[in-house]
mmCIF file of C-alpha atoms and ligand atoms in Angstrom:
data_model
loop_
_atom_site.group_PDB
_atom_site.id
_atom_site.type_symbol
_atom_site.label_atom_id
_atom_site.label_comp_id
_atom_site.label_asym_id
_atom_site.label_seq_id
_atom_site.Cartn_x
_atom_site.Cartn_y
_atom_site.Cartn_z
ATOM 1 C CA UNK A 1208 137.789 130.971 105.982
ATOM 2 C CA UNK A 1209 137.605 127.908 103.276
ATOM 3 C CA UNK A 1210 134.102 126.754 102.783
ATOM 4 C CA UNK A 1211 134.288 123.395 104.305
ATOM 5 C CA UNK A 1212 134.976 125.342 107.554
ATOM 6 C CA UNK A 1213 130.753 125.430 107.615
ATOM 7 C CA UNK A 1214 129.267 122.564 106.290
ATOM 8 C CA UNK A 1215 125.912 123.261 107.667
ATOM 9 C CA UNK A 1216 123.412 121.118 105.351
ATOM 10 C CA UNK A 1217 122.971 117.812 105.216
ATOM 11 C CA UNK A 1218 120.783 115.578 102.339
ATOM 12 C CA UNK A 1219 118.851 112.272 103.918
ATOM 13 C CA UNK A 1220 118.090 110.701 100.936
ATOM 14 C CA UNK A 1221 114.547 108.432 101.998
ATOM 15 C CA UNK A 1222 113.102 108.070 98.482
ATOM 16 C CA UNK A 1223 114.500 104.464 98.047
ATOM 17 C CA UNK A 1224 111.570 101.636 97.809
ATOM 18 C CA UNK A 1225 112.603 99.242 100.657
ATOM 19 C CA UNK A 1226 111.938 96.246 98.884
ATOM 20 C CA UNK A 1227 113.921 94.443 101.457
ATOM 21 C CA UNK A 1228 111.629 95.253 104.268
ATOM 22 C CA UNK A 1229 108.889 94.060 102.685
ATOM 23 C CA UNK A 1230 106.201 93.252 103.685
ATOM 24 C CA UNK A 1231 106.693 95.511 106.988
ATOM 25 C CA UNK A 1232 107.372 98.896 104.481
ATOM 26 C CA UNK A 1233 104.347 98.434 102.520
ATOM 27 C CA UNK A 1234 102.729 101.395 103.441
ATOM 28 C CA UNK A 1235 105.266 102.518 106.308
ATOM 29 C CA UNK A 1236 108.322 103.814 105.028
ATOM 30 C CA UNK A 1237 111.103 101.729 106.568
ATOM 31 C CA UNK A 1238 112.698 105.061 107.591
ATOM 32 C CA UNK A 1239 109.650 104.872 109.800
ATOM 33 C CA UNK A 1240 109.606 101.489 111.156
ATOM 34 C CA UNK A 1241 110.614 101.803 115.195
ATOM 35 C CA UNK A 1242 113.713 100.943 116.478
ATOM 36 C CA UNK A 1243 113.368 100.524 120.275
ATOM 37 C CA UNK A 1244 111.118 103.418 120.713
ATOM 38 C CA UNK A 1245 111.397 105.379 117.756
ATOM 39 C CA UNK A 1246 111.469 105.740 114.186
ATOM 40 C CA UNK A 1247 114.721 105.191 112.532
ATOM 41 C CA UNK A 1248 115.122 108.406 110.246
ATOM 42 C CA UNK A 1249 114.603 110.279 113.868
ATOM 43 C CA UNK A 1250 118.468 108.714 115.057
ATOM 44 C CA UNK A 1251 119.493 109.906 111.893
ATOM 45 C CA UNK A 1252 118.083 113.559 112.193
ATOM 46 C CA UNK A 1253 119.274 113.530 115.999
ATOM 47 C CA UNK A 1254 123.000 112.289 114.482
ATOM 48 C CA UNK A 1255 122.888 115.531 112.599
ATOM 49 C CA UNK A 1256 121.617 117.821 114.807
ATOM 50 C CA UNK A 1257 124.654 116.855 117.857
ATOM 51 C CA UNK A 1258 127.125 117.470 114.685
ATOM 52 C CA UNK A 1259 126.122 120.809 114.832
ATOM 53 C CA UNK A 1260 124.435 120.557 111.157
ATOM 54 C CA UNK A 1261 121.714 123.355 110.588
ATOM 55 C CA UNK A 1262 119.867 122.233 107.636
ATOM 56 C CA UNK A 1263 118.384 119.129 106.764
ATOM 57 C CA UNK A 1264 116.719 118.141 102.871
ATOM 58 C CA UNK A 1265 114.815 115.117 103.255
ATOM 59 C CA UNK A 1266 114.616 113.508 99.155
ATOM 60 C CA UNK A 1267 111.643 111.851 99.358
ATOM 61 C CA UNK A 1268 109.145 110.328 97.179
ATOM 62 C CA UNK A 1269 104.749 110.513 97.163
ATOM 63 C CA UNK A 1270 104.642 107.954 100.020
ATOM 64 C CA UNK A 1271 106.898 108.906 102.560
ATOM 65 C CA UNK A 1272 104.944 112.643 103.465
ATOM 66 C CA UNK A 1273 104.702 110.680 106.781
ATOM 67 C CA UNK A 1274 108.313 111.150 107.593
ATOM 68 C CA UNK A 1275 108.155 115.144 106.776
ATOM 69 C CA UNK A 1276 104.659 114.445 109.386
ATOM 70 C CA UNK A 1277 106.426 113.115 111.976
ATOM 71 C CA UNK A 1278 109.243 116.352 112.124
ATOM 72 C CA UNK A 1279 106.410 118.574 112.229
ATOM 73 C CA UNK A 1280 104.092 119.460 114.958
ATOM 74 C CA UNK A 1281 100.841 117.559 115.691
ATOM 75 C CA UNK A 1282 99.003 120.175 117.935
ATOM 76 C CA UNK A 1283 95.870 118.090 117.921
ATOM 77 C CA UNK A 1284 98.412 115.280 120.241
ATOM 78 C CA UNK A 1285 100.260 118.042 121.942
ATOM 79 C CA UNK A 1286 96.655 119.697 122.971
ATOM 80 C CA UNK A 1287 95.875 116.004 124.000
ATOM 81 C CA UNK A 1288 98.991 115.054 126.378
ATOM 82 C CA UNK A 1289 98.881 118.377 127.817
ATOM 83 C CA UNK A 1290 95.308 117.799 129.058
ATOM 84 C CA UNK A 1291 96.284 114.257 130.175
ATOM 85 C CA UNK A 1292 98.965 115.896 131.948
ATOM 86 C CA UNK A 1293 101.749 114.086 130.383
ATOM 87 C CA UNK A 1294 104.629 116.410 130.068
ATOM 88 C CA UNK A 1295 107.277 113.853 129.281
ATOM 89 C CA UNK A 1296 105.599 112.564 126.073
ATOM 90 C CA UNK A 1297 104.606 115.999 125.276
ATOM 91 C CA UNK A 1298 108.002 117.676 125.777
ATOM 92 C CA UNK A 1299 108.945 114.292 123.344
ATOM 93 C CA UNK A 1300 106.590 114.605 121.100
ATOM 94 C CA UNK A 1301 107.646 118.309 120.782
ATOM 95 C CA UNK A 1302 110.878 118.105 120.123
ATOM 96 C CA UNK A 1303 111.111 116.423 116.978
ATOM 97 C CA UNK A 1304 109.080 119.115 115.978
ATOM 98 C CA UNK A 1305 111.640 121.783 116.831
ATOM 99 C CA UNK A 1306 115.219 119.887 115.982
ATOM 100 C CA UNK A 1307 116.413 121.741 113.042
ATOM 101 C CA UNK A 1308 115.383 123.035 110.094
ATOM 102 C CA UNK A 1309 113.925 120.766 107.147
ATOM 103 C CA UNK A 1310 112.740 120.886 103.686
ATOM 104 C CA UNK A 1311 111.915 118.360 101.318
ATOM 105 C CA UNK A 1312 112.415 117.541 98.110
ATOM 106 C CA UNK A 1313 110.713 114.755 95.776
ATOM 107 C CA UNK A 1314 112.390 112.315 93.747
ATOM 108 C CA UNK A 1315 109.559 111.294 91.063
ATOM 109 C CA UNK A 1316 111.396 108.333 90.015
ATOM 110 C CA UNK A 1317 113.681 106.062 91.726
ATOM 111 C CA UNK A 1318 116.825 106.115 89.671
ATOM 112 C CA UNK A 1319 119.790 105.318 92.293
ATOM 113 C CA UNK A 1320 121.149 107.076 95.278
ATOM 114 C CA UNK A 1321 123.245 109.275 93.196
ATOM 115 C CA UNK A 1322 120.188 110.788 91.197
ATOM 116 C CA UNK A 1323 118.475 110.664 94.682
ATOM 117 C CA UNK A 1324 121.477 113.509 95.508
ATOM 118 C CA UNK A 1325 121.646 115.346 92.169
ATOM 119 C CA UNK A 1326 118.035 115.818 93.457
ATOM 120 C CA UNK A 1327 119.379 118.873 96.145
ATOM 121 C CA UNK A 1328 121.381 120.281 94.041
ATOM 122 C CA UNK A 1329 119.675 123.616 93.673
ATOM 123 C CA UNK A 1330 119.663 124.016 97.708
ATOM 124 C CA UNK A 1331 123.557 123.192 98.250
ATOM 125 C CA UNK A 1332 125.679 126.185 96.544
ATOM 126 C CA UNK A 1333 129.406 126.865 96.316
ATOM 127 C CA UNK A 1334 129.343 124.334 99.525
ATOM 128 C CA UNK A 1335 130.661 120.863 101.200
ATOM 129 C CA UNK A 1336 127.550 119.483 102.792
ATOM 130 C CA UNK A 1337 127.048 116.106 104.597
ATOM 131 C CA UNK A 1338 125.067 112.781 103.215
ATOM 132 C CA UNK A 1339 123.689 110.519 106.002
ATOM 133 C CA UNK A 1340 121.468 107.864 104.619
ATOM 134 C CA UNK A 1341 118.296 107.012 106.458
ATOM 135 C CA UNK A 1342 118.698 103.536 107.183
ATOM 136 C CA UNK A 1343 121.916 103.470 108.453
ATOM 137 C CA UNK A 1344 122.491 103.924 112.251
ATOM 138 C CA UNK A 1345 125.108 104.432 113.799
ATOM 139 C CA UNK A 1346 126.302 104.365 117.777
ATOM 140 C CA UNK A 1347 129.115 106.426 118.891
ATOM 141 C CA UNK A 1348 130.467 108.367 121.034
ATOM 142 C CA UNK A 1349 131.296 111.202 118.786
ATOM 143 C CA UNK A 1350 128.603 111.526 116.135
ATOM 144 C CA UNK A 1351 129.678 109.127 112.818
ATOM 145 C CA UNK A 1352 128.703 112.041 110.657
ATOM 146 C CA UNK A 1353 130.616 114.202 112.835
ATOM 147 C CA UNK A 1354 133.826 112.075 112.787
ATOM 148 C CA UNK A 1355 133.866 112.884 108.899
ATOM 149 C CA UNK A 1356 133.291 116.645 109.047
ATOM 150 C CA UNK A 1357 136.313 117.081 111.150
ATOM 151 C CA UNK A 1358 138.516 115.831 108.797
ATOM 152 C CA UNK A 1359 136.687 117.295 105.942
ATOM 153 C CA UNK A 1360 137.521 120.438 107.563
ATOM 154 C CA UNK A 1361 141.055 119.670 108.486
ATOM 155 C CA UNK A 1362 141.930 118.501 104.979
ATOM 156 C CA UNK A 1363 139.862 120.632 102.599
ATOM 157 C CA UNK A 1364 138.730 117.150 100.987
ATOM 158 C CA UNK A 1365 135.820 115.194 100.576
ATOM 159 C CA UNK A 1366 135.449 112.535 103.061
ATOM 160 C CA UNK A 1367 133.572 109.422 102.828
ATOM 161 C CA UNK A 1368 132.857 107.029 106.019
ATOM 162 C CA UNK A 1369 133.603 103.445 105.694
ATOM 163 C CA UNK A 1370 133.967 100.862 108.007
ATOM 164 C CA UNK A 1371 135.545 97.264 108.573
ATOM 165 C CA UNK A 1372 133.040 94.129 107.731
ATOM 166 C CA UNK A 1373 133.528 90.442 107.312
ATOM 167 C CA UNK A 1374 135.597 89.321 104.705
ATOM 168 C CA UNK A 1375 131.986 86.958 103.663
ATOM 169 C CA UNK A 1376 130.308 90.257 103.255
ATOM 170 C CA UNK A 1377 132.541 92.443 100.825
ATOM 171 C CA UNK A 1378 130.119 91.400 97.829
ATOM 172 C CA UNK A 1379 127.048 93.252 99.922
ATOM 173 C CA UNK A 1380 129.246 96.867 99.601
ATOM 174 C CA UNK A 1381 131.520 99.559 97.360
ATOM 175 C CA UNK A 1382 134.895 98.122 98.975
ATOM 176 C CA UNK A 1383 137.792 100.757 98.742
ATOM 177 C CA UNK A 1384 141.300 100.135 97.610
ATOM 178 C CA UNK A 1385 142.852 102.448 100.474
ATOM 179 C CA UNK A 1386 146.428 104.181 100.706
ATOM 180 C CA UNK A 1387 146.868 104.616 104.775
ATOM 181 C CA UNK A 1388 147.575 108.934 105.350
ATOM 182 C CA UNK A 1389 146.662 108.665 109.138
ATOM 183 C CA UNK A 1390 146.735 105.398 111.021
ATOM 184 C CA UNK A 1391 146.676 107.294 114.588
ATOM 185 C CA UNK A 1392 143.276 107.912 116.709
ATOM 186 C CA UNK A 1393 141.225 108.190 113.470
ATOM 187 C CA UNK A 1394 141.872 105.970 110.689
ATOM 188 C CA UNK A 1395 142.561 107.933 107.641
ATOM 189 C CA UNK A 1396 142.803 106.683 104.157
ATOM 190 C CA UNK A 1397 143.455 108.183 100.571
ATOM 191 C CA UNK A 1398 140.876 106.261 98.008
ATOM 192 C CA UNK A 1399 142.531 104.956 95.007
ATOM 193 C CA UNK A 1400 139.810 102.783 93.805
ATOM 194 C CA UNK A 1401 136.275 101.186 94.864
ATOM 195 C CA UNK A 1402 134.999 98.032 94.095
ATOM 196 C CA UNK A 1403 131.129 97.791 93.527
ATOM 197 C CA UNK A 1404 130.715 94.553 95.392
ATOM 198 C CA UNK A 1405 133.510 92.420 94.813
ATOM 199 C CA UNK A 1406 133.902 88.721 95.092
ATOM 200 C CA UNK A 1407 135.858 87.637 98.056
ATOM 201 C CA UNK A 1408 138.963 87.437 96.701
ATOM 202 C CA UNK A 1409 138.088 90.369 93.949
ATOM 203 C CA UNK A 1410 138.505 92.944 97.297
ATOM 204 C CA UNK A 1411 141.033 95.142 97.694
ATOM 205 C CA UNK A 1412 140.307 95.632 101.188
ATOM 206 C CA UNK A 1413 137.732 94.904 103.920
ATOM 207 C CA UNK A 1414 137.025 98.426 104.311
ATOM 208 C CA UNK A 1415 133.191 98.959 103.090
ATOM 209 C CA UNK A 1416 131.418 102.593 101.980
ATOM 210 C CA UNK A 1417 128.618 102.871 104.673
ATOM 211 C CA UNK A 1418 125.668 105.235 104.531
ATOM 212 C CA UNK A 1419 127.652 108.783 105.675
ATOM 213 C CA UNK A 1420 129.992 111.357 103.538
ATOM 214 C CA UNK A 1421 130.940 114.601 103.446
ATOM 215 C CA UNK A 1422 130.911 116.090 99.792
ATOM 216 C CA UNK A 1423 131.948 119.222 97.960
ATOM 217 C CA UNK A 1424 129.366 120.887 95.276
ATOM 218 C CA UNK A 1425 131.578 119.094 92.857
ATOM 219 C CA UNK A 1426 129.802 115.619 92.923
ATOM 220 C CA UNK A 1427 127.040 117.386 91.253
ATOM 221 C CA UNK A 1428 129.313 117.471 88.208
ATOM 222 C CA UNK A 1429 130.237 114.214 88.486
ATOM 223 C CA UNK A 1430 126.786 112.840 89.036
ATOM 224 C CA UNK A 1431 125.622 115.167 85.800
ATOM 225 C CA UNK A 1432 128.135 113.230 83.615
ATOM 226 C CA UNK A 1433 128.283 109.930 84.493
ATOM 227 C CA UNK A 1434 126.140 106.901 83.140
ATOM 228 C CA UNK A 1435 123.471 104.906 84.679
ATOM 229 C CA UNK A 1436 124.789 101.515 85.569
ATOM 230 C CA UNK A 1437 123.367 98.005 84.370
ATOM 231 C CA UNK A 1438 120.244 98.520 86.193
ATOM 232 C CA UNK A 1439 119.500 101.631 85.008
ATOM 233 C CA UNK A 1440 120.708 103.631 87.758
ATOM 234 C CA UNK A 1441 122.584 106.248 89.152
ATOM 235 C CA UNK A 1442 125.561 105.074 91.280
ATOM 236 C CA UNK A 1443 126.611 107.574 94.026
ATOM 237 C CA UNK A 1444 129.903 105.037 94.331
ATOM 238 C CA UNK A 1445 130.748 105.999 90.264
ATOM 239 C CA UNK A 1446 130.698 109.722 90.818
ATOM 240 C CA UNK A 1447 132.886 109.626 93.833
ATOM 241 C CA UNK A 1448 135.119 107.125 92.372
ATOM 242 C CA UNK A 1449 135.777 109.655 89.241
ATOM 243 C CA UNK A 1450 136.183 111.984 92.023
ATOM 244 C CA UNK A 1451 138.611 109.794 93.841
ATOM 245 C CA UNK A 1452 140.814 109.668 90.471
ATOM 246 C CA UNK A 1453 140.835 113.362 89.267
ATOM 247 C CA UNK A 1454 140.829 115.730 92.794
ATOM 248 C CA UNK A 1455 141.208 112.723 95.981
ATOM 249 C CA UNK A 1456 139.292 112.067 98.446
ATOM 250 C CA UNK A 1457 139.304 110.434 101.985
ATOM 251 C CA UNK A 1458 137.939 108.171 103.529
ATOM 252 C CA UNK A 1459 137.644 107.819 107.284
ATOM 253 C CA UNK A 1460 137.478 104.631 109.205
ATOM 254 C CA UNK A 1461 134.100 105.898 111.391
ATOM 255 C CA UNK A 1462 134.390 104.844 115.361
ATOM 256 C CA UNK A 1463 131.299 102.762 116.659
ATOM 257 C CA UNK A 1464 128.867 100.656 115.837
ATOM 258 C CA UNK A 1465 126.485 100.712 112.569
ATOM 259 C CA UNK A 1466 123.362 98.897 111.713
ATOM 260 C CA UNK A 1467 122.067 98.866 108.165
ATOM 261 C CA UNK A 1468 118.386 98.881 109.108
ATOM 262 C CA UNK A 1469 117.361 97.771 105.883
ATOM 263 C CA UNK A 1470 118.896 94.426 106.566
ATOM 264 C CA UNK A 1471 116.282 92.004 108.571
ATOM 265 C CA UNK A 1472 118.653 90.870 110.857
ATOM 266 C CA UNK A 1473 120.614 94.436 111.554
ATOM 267 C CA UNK A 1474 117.003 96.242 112.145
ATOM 268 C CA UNK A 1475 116.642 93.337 114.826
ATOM 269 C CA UNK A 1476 120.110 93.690 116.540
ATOM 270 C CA UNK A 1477 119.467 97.252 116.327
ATOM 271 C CA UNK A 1478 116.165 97.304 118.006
ATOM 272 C CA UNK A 1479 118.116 94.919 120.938
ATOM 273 C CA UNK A 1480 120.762 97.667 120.728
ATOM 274 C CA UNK A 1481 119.242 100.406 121.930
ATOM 275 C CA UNK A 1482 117.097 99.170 123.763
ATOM 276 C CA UNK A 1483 119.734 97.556 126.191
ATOM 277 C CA UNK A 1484 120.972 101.415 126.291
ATOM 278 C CA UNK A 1485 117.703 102.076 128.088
ATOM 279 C CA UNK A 1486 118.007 101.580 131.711
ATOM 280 C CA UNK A 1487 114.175 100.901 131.736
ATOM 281 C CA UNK A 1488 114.537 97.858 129.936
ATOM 282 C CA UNK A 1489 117.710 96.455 130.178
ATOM 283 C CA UNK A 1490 117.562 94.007 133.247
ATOM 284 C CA UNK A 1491 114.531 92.626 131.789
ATOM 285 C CA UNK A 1492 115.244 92.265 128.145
ATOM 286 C CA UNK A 1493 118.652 90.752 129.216
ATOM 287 C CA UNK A 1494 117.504 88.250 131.070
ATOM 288 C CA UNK A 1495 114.530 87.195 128.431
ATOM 289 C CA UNK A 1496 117.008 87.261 125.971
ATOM 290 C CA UNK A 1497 119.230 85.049 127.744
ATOM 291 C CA UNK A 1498 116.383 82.822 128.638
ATOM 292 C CA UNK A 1499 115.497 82.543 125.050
ATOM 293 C CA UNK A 1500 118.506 81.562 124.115
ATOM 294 C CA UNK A 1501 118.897 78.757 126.067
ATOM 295 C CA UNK A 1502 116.073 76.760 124.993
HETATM 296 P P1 UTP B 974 119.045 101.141 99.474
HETATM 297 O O1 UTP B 974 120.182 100.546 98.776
HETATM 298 O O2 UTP B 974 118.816 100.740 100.896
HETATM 299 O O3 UTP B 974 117.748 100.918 98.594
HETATM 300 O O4 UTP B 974 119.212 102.707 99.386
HETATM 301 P P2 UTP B 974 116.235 100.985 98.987
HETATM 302 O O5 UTP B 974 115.469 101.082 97.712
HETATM 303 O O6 UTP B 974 115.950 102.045 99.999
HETATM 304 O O7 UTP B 974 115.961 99.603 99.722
HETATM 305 P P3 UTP B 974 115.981 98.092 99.178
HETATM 306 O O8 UTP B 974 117.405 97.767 98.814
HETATM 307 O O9 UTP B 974 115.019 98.030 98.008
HETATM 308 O O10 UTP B 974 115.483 97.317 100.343
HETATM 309 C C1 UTP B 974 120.139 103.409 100.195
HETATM 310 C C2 UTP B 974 119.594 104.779 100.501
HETATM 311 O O11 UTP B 974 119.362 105.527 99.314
HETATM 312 C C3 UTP B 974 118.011 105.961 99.230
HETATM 313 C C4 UTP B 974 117.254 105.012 100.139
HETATM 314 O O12 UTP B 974 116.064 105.627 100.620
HETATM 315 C C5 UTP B 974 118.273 104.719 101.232
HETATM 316 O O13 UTP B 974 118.301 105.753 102.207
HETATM 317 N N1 UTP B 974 117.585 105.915 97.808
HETATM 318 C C6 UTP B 974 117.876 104.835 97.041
HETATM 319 C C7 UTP B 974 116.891 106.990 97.292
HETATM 320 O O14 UTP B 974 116.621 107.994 98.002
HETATM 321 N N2 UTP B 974 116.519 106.951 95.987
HETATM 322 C C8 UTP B 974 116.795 105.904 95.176
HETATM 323 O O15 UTP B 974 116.437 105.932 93.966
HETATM 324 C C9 UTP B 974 117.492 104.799 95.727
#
């Protein structure tokens, strides 16, 4: 059996300082802040637990310990909705409780996404292990994180997940430079380069690095070696690009919908997002929203 056949970890990296959700994440993480009728990191921890992922390292930093709360149990409400008799808020409030193993790990300064992983790497080994970041949602039918450990496992590479966006947007993302290996159900690309947010017509593609990959214990060499950028910190996108250039990797075209909900107006299209997935609310919000609209 190779070792990507059990990729069984993944890292949520929540340490970042939200700046763009200010004021809102002034004391509440913005992994925290609700979308429809729950906090966002909890999509991301459910995303991993229907891939079948085992293991989860939260790297956080002194003021998100209420993120590590809310995965934990809170007998004092449980004791509380029992005696109300409210199973269904109880069984709720419950299961986050009981979802999958977690541990956390602190990053004491905020020096970029890719320190934010070098971070974990005492608890990943002689492993591939997933990154889902927790701000980015996604909706799909098979799990996005998912869609990359299959071919992860198929190909014995590391995958990264990236996804189409407007060509007025390429300057917000990494942008890859793809070779096409699999243009069937999945969309499967070698990466020969990625542009840190290119102008326009600077892109190679329109095919942006969202917030989920699938990595081997290599990065942590790469991340080790490489230099902080401009602002002092350490890119994620540099390590995998060296990666990219001396062993390949993929990237996979991820099926569904994402919202970066660390964008203002993606955290509001998300909240309307799932919440029109609720039948409880759908009729209703429809038709306010449509009434809104029109005036
Ligand atoms: P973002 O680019 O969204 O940065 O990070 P941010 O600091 O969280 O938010 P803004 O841009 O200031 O509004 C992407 C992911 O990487 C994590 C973040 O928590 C987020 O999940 N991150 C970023 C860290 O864990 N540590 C860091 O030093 C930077």
């Amino acid at each position: 059996m190779t070792k990507q056949a059990f990729i069984t970890k993944s890292i949520i990296p929540v340490a970042g300082l939200g700046t763009r959700s200010l004021p809102a994440s002034k004391t509440i993480p913005k992994e925290m802040l609700p979308v429809h009728d729950k906090p966002t990191v909890q999509y991301i921890v459910e995303e991993a637990v229907n891939s079948g992922l085992e293991h989860i390292v939260f790297i956080t930093n002194r003021d998100k310990k209420s993120i590590e709360d809310h995965f934990d149990y809170n007998l004092q409400l449980e004791a509380l909705l029992a005696e109300k008799n409210k199973p269904e808020l109880l069984k709720a409030v419950r299961d986050v409780a009981e979802y999958i193993s977690i541990v956390s790990i602190r990053q004491k300064q905020q020096k970029g996404l890719g320190h934010a992983i070098l971070c974990a790497k005492d608890f990943i080994h002689d492993e591939y292990f997933a990154v889902m970041l927790g701000d980015d949602l996604f909706f799909s039918p098979v799990p996005g994180i998912r869609q990359l450990m299959d071919v992860a496992v198929q190909t014995g590479k590391s995958v990264i997940g990236v996804m189409e966006v407007e060509e007025s947007n390429v300057s917000k993302y990494g942008i890859i430079d793809p070779i096409v290996v699999d243009d069937t159900d999945s969309m499967i690309y070698k990466v020969r380069n990625i542009v840190e947010k290119p102008k326009q017509h600077e892109a190679p593609s329109r095919l942006a690095v969202v917030g989920r990959y699938v990595l081997s214990d290599k990065i942590f060499d790469y991340l080790e070696t490489i230099s902080p950028s401009v602002d002092g910190e350490i890119q994620l996108t540099d390590a995998i690009q060296r990666m990219a250039q001396n062993e390949g990797v993929l990237a996979v075209k991820i099926q569904g919908e994402r919202f970066d909900a660390g964008d203002r107006i993606e955290y509001l299209l998300a909240n309307i997002h799932f919440a029109l997935q609720d039948e409880r609310l759908a009729e209703q919000l429809t038709t306010r929203l449509l009434s809104m609209l029109q005036k």
